[in-house]
Each structure stands twice: as structure tokens, then as C-alpha cells.
Amino acid sequence: MEQMSLIEEQKNSYLVDIFSADNFCNEDSRKFIEKKYSSKLEITDKFNRKSVSYQLSKKDILHSWLKYKEGFSASLVNILLNEMKAMPGDLVMDPFMGSGTTALVCKMRGIDSIGYDIMPISSISLKAKAACTDYDLKEIRDLIEDVKKIEIPHFYQGNLPYINITKYAYPEETEKFLQYISEWRDKCSYSELSKNLLTLCVINSLERISYTSKSGQYLSWDTRSKKVQLANSARIAKGKKYYLKNMCAHKFFLQKKLSFVSCNMLLMILRLFKK
Ligand SMILES: C[S@@+](CC[C@H](N)C(=O)[O-])C[C@H]1O[C@@H](n2cnc3c(N)ncnc32)[C@H](O)[C@@H]1O
């Protein structure tokens, strides 16, 4: 009896009063659902920090194709599917698909699945990974060779569309290359599957070729970015100190090379699947 009340007490300590940062969202509905289902909560050691995060997928041959820090591990999905006794013929829904871990694990186990995600990268990632044994390797090799040969014409004026948060996120030349390669991809005659893989490779390269890196919910900025330089000029004009805090010094500016570096990596992996 004493142990039961201890468990209840522990469970209650997992319920949170305030979830929304600075009370940005009304929490009545969340609290209502939490209360309604609190009797179903259990304390378990079936999962750990690694399985409920992207960590285990980092070295996975397929789940690592998209570095998705918000992703869960295939191991977590497998544990849950086992627990639900999911069998081929069942239908699993993941309303927050992310990189597509649930759908991919289901596919491997012959279980049907549906899902959606607010981020378009989700379907690009899932499409690329789910087709891992279907690629025409000669076509991928040709595509990589063609990407390597891309030269931006000197008169090219295309600009990468951006939202405010990504303004000045790339060196000018890189930004131009990203726009150019996306137009090139749309026009080229390769199969949709190969084009999708190229899109995934380019997306995978974005952080490394940018002046930013993801840091928790925010971006940290390299001081070489015009955004930081403008902020610094404004600070100096106001008699404040130069702002250096967010410098991400690890950046290499391999620029366009990176997109086909990751293509080459994928090619190696695809070869393994073909064996
Ligand atoms: C924790 S991640 C899911 C990770 C995924 N299970 C995996 O292993 O990659 C949560 C996902 O929910 C998506 N999301 C957030 N709000 C959403 C909404 N309103 N509708 C659909 N998807 C949403 C995010 O884009 C993110 O990909």
C-alpha cells in the first residue's frame, strides 16, 4: 500500500503545471487531457535518454541519412510496436513523423503506416530512405558526376528565398549555389527518386555550409555573418562592447563540395544495400 502511494507520488512529480514558455499558449486543454489520462501513466525503465532521442540513430545505417536532432530511435519504435503487439496487416499512425522513423520501422516489419508532419523535410527524408533498395546506382553515380561539374554562369542572378531567421545565414556565393542547384535539379532529367535524394543531400549539408549552428531552440551565429557584423556595428555605435558570444568556430567553408560529399556517402551506403 505504501509502495502504491509512493508510485502515485512519483507519477505526480512528472505532471507539469506550466509547459508553455512564458505562458504563451493557453494550457487548459493540455491540462484536461493530462488529467484524463494520468491514470494510464506508468514509470518505466524500458526507455532511456538515448532511445528517446536521435542518439541511437546517429550510427544507424539508414536512420542516419537525415541528421534530425528531434528524431527518436528505431529502438524506441520497436519497443512500442512490440508492446502493442503490432503485426503485419495492422495500421500504425504517427501524427508527428519527423524524419520518418516510425514509418520506416513499420515498413521493415511489414506493418502498414500513415502519418504526417508540418515540415516538408519529413516526406523528403522518408521517401529517400524507404527507397533505399530501389535506386539505380549508375544513375546516382552519373548524377553525382554532373553535380560536381556544375558551374554557376557569371551572369546568374538567382537569390535564395529566406525567412527572417535565415537572412545572412550563408556566405553570398553559397547562397547563390544553393539556389542554382535547386533550379538545376528541377530542370534535370534524372528520375524523381534520384532528385529527391539529391535534395536530401543538399539539406543535410545546409548547417555545415552556413554561418549558423543549431543550439537548443535557437541558432548560434558565426561572426563572419553580415547579421552579426551589423549587430556589432550597432553596438559599437551605442558605445557597447563587440559581441562575440555566439561564434561557431568549427565551420569549414567547403561550400558546394559538401553536397556531393554527402551524395558520395549515400552511394557507399546504397552499395551495401545492393549486396
Ligand atoms: C519529436 S519530432 C518527431 C520525431 C519523429 N518521431 C522521428 O523519429 O523523427 C516532432 C515532430 O512534430 C512535428 N510537428 C510539430 N508541430 C506539428 C503540427 N502541428 N502538425 C504536424 N507536425 C508537427 C515537427 O515538425 C517534428 O518533426
Coordinates of C-alpha atoms and ligand atoms in Angstrom, one line a residue:
M1 CA 0.0 0.0 0.0
E2 CA 2.8 2.3 1.0
Q3 CA 4.6 1.4 -2.2
M4 CA 1.5 2.3 -4.3
S5 CA 1.2 5.7 -2.8
L6 CA 5.0 6.2 -3.4
I7 CA 4.4 5.4 -7.1
E8 CA 1.5 7.8 -7.3
E9 CA 3.6 10.5 -5.7
Q10 CA 6.4 9.8 -8.2
K11 CA 3.9 9.9 -11.1
N12 CA 2.5 13.2 -10.0
S13 CA 6.0 14.7 -10.0
Y14 CA 6.1 14.1 -13.8
L15 CA 3.0 16.2 -14.3
V16 CA 3.8 19.7 -15.2
D17 CA 1.9 22.9 -14.2
I18 CA 3.4 25.1 -16.9
F19 CA 4.6 23.8 -20.2
S20 CA 4.2 26.8 -22.5
A21 CA 7.2 29.1 -22.3
D22 CA 6.2 32.4 -20.7
N23 CA 2.6 31.2 -20.8
F24 CA 2.5 31.8 -24.5
C25 CA -0.3 29.3 -25.0
N26 CA -3.4 28.6 -23.0
E27 CA -2.9 25.3 -21.2
D28 CA -6.4 24.4 -20.3
S29 CA -6.8 21.7 -23.0
R30 CA -3.4 20.2 -22.3
K31 CA -4.2 20.0 -18.6
F32 CA -7.6 18.5 -19.3
I33 CA -6.0 15.7 -21.4
E34 CA -3.2 15.2 -18.9
K35 CA -5.7 14.7 -16.1
K36 CA -7.9 12.5 -18.1
Y37 CA -5.1 10.1 -19.0
S38 CA -2.9 10.4 -15.9
S39 CA -4.1 7.0 -14.6
K40 CA -2.5 5.5 -17.7
L41 CA 0.9 6.9 -16.9
E42 CA 3.5 4.5 -15.7
I43 CA 7.0 4.8 -14.5
T44 CA 9.2 2.6 -16.6
D45 CA 12.9 1.8 -17.3
K46 CA 12.1 0.4 -20.8
F47 CA 13.4 3.6 -22.4
N48 CA 16.4 5.8 -21.7
R49 CA 17.7 9.1 -22.9
K50 CA 19.4 7.5 -25.9
S51 CA 16.4 5.7 -27.1
V52 CA 14.0 8.7 -26.8
S53 CA 16.4 10.9 -28.7
Y54 CA 18.3 10.9 -32.0
Q55 CA 21.5 9.5 -30.4
L56 CA 21.0 5.8 -31.3
S57 CA 20.1 6.7 -34.9
K58 CA 23.4 8.6 -35.4
K59 CA 25.3 5.4 -36.3
D60 CA 22.4 3.6 -37.9
I61 CA 23.0 2.6 -41.5
L62 CA 19.6 4.0 -42.7
H63 CA 18.1 6.2 -39.9
S64 CA 21.2 8.4 -40.0
W65 CA 20.5 9.5 -43.6
L66 CA 18.9 12.7 -42.2
K67 CA 20.5 14.3 -39.2
Y68 CA 17.3 15.1 -37.4
K69 CA 18.1 16.1 -33.8
E70 CA 14.4 16.0 -32.9
G71 CA 14.1 12.3 -34.0
F72 CA 13.6 9.3 -31.9
S73 CA 15.4 6.0 -32.3
A74 CA 14.2 2.9 -34.2
S75 CA 14.7 1.0 -30.9
L76 CA 12.0 3.1 -29.2
V77 CA 9.6 2.4 -32.1
N78 CA 10.4 -1.3 -32.0
I79 CA 9.8 -1.5 -28.2
L80 CA 6.4 0.3 -28.6
L81 CA 5.4 -1.8 -31.6
N82 CA 6.3 -5.0 -29.6
E83 CA 4.3 -3.7 -26.6
M84 CA 1.3 -3.0 -28.8
K85 CA 1.8 -6.5 -30.4
A86 CA 1.6 -4.8 -33.8
M87 CA 1.6 -7.3 -36.6
P88 CA 1.7 -7.2 -40.4
G89 CA -1.7 -6.1 -41.5
D90 CA -2.1 -3.6 -38.7
L91 CA -2.1 0.1 -39.4
V92 CA 0.1 2.5 -37.3
M93 CA -0.3 6.3 -37.4
D94 CA 2.4 8.7 -36.4
P95 CA 1.0 12.3 -36.5
F96 CA 4.4 13.8 -35.9
M97 CA 6.6 11.8 -38.4
G98 CA 9.8 13.9 -38.3
S99 CA 12.4 12.0 -40.2
G100 CA 10.1 9.1 -40.6
T101 CA 11.5 6.6 -38.0
T102 CA 8.1 5.1 -37.2
A103 CA 7.1 4.6 -40.9
L104 CA 10.4 3.1 -41.7
V105 CA 10.5 0.7 -38.9
C106 CA 6.9 -0.3 -39.7
K107 CA 7.8 -0.9 -43.3
M108 CA 10.7 -3.1 -42.2
R109 CA 8.3 -5.2 -40.1
G110 CA 5.6 -5.4 -42.8
I111 CA 3.3 -3.2 -40.9
D112 CA 1.3 -0.5 -42.7
S113 CA 1.6 3.0 -41.5
I114 CA 0.3 6.5 -42.2
G115 CA 1.5 9.8 -40.8
Y116 CA 2.1 13.5 -41.4
D117 CA 4.3 16.3 -40.3
I118 CA 4.2 20.1 -40.6
M119 CA 7.8 20.1 -42.0
P120 CA 8.2 19.2 -45.8
I121 CA 11.6 17.7 -45.0
S122 CA 9.7 14.8 -43.4
S123 CA 8.4 13.4 -46.7
I124 CA 11.7 14.1 -48.5
S125 CA 13.5 12.1 -45.8
L126 CA 11.0 9.2 -45.7
K127 CA 10.8 8.9 -49.5
A128 CA 14.6 8.8 -49.8
K129 CA 15.1 6.2 -47.0
A130 CA 12.1 4.0 -47.9
A131 CA 13.5 3.6 -51.4
C132 CA 17.0 2.6 -50.3
T133 CA 16.9 -0.7 -52.2
D134 CA 15.3 0.8 -55.3
Y135 CA 17.9 3.3 -56.5
D136 CA 19.6 2.9 -59.9
L137 CA 23.2 3.2 -58.8
K138 CA 24.5 4.0 -62.2
E139 CA 22.1 6.9 -62.3
I140 CA 23.1 8.1 -58.9
R141 CA 26.8 8.0 -59.9
D142 CA 26.1 10.0 -63.1
L143 CA 24.1 12.5 -61.1
I144 CA 27.0 13.0 -58.7
E145 CA 29.4 13.5 -61.6
D146 CA 27.0 16.1 -63.1
V147 CA 26.7 17.9 -59.7
K148 CA 30.5 18.0 -59.4
K149 CA 30.6 19.7 -62.8
I150 CA 28.1 22.4 -62.1
E151 CA 29.5 25.9 -62.7
I152 CA 27.4 28.9 -61.9
P153 CA 27.3 31.2 -65.0
H154 CA 28.8 34.6 -64.2
F155 CA 25.6 36.4 -65.2
Y156 CA 23.4 34.2 -62.8
Q157 CA 21.4 36.4 -60.5
G158 CA 19.2 33.9 -58.7
N159 CA 18.6 34.5 -55.0
L160 CA 17.7 32.0 -52.3
P161 CA 14.4 32.8 -50.7
Y162 CA 14.7 33.2 -47.0
I163 CA 12.7 33.8 -43.9
N164 CA 13.9 36.4 -41.4
I165 CA 15.7 33.9 -39.2
T166 CA 17.9 32.7 -42.1
K167 CA 18.8 36.1 -43.5
Y168 CA 22.6 36.3 -43.8
A169 CA 22.9 32.6 -42.8
Y170 CA 25.1 31.7 -45.7
P171 CA 28.1 33.3 -47.5
E172 CA 26.8 35.1 -50.6
E173 CA 28.4 32.6 -53.0
T174 CA 27.0 29.6 -51.1
E175 CA 23.5 31.1 -51.2
K176 CA 23.8 31.6 -54.9
F177 CA 25.0 28.0 -55.3
L178 CA 22.0 26.6 -53.2
Q179 CA 19.5 28.5 -55.4
Y180 CA 21.3 27.4 -58.6
I181 CA 21.5 23.7 -57.7
S182 CA 17.8 23.7 -56.8
E183 CA 16.9 25.2 -60.2
W184 CA 19.3 22.8 -61.9
R185 CA 17.7 19.8 -60.0
D186 CA 14.2 20.8 -61.1
K187 CA 15.2 21.0 -64.7
C188 CA 17.5 18.0 -65.0
S189 CA 16.2 14.7 -66.5
Y190 CA 17.1 12.4 -63.6
S191 CA 14.3 10.3 -62.0
E192 CA 12.2 11.8 -59.3
L193 CA 13.7 9.3 -56.8
S194 CA 17.3 10.5 -57.6
K195 CA 16.3 14.1 -57.5
N196 CA 14.7 13.6 -54.1
L197 CA 17.9 12.0 -52.8
L198 CA 19.9 15.0 -54.1
T199 CA 17.5 17.3 -52.2
L200 CA 18.1 15.3 -49.0
C201 CA 21.9 15.5 -49.5
V202 CA 21.8 19.3 -50.0
I203 CA 19.5 19.7 -47.0
N204 CA 21.9 17.6 -45.0
S205 CA 24.8 19.9 -45.9
L206 CA 23.0 23.2 -45.0
E207 CA 24.2 23.5 -41.4
R208 CA 27.8 22.8 -42.3
I209 CA 27.9 25.3 -45.1
S210 CA 26.1 28.1 -43.2
Y211 CA 27.2 30.7 -40.7
T212 CA 24.8 29.1 -38.1
S213 CA 24.5 26.1 -36.0
K214 CA 21.6 24.8 -34.1
S215 CA 21.9 25.4 -30.4
G216 CA 18.9 24.1 -28.5
Q217 CA 15.9 26.0 -29.7
Y218 CA 18.0 28.8 -31.2
L219 CA 20.7 29.3 -33.8
S220 CA 24.2 30.4 -32.8
W221 CA 25.9 32.7 -35.4
D222 CA 29.4 32.9 -36.7
T223 CA 30.9 36.4 -36.5
R224 CA 31.6 36.2 -40.3
S225 CA 27.9 36.6 -40.9
K226 CA 26.7 40.0 -42.0
K227 CA 24.0 39.7 -39.4
V228 CA 26.5 39.6 -36.6
Q229 CA 28.6 42.3 -38.2
L230 CA 25.6 44.7 -38.5
A231 CA 24.7 43.9 -34.9
N232 CA 28.2 44.6 -33.8
S233 CA 28.3 48.0 -35.7
A234 CA 25.1 49.0 -34.0
R235 CA 26.5 48.0 -30.6
I236 CA 29.7 49.9 -31.1
A237 CA 27.7 53.0 -32.3
K238 CA 25.9 52.8 -28.9
G239 CA 29.3 52.6 -27.1
K240 CA 28.7 48.9 -26.2
K241 CA 31.2 46.1 -26.4
Y242 CA 31.8 44.0 -29.5
Y243 CA 29.6 40.9 -29.4
L244 CA 31.4 37.6 -29.8
K245 CA 29.4 35.2 -27.7
N246 CA 27.8 33.3 -30.5
M247 CA 30.7 32.5 -32.6
C248 CA 30.7 29.0 -34.0
A249 CA 34.3 28.5 -34.9
H250 CA 34.1 25.0 -36.3
K251 CA 32.8 25.9 -39.7
F252 CA 34.5 24.8 -42.9
F253 CA 33.5 26.5 -46.0
L254 CA 33.7 23.7 -48.4
Q255 CA 30.6 25.2 -49.9
K256 CA 29.4 23.3 -52.9
K257 CA 31.6 20.3 -52.4
L258 CA 29.6 19.3 -49.4
S259 CA 26.5 18.5 -51.3
F260 CA 28.3 15.8 -53.3
V261 CA 30.4 14.7 -50.4
S262 CA 27.1 13.6 -48.7
C263 CA 26.0 12.1 -52.1
N264 CA 29.1 10.0 -52.1
M265 CA 28.5 8.9 -48.6
L266 CA 25.0 7.8 -49.5
L267 CA 26.3 6.0 -52.6
M268 CA 28.5 3.9 -50.3
I269 CA 25.6 3.0 -48.2
L270 CA 23.4 2.2 -51.1
R271 CA 26.1 -0.2 -52.3
L272 CA 25.8 -2.1 -49.1
F273 CA 22.1 -2.5 -49.6
K274 CA 22.5 -3.8 -53.1
K275 CA 24.9 -6.6 -51.9
Ligands
LIG1 C1 9.9 14.9 -31.8 S1 9.7 15.2 -33.5 C2 9.2 13.6 -34.1 C3 10.3 12.8 -34.4 C4 10.0 11.5 -35.2 N1 9.2 10.6 -34.4 C5 11.3 10.9 -35.6 O1 11.7 9.9 -35.1 O2 12.0 11.5 -36.4 C6 8.2 16.1 -33.6 C7 7.7 16.4 -35.0 O3 6.5 17.1 -34.9 C8 6.3 18.0 -35.9 N2 5.2 18.9 -35.6 C9 5.2 19.9 -34.7 N3 4.0 20.5 -34.7 C10 3.2 19.9 -35.6 C11 1.9 20.0 -36.1 N4 1.1 21.0 -35.6 N5 1.5 19.2 -37.1 C12 2.3 18.2 -37.6 N6 3.5 18.0 -37.2 C13 4.0 18.8 -36.2 C14 7.7 18.6 -36.0 O4 7.9 19.2 -37.3 C15 8.6 17.4 -35.7 O5 9.1 16.8 -36.9

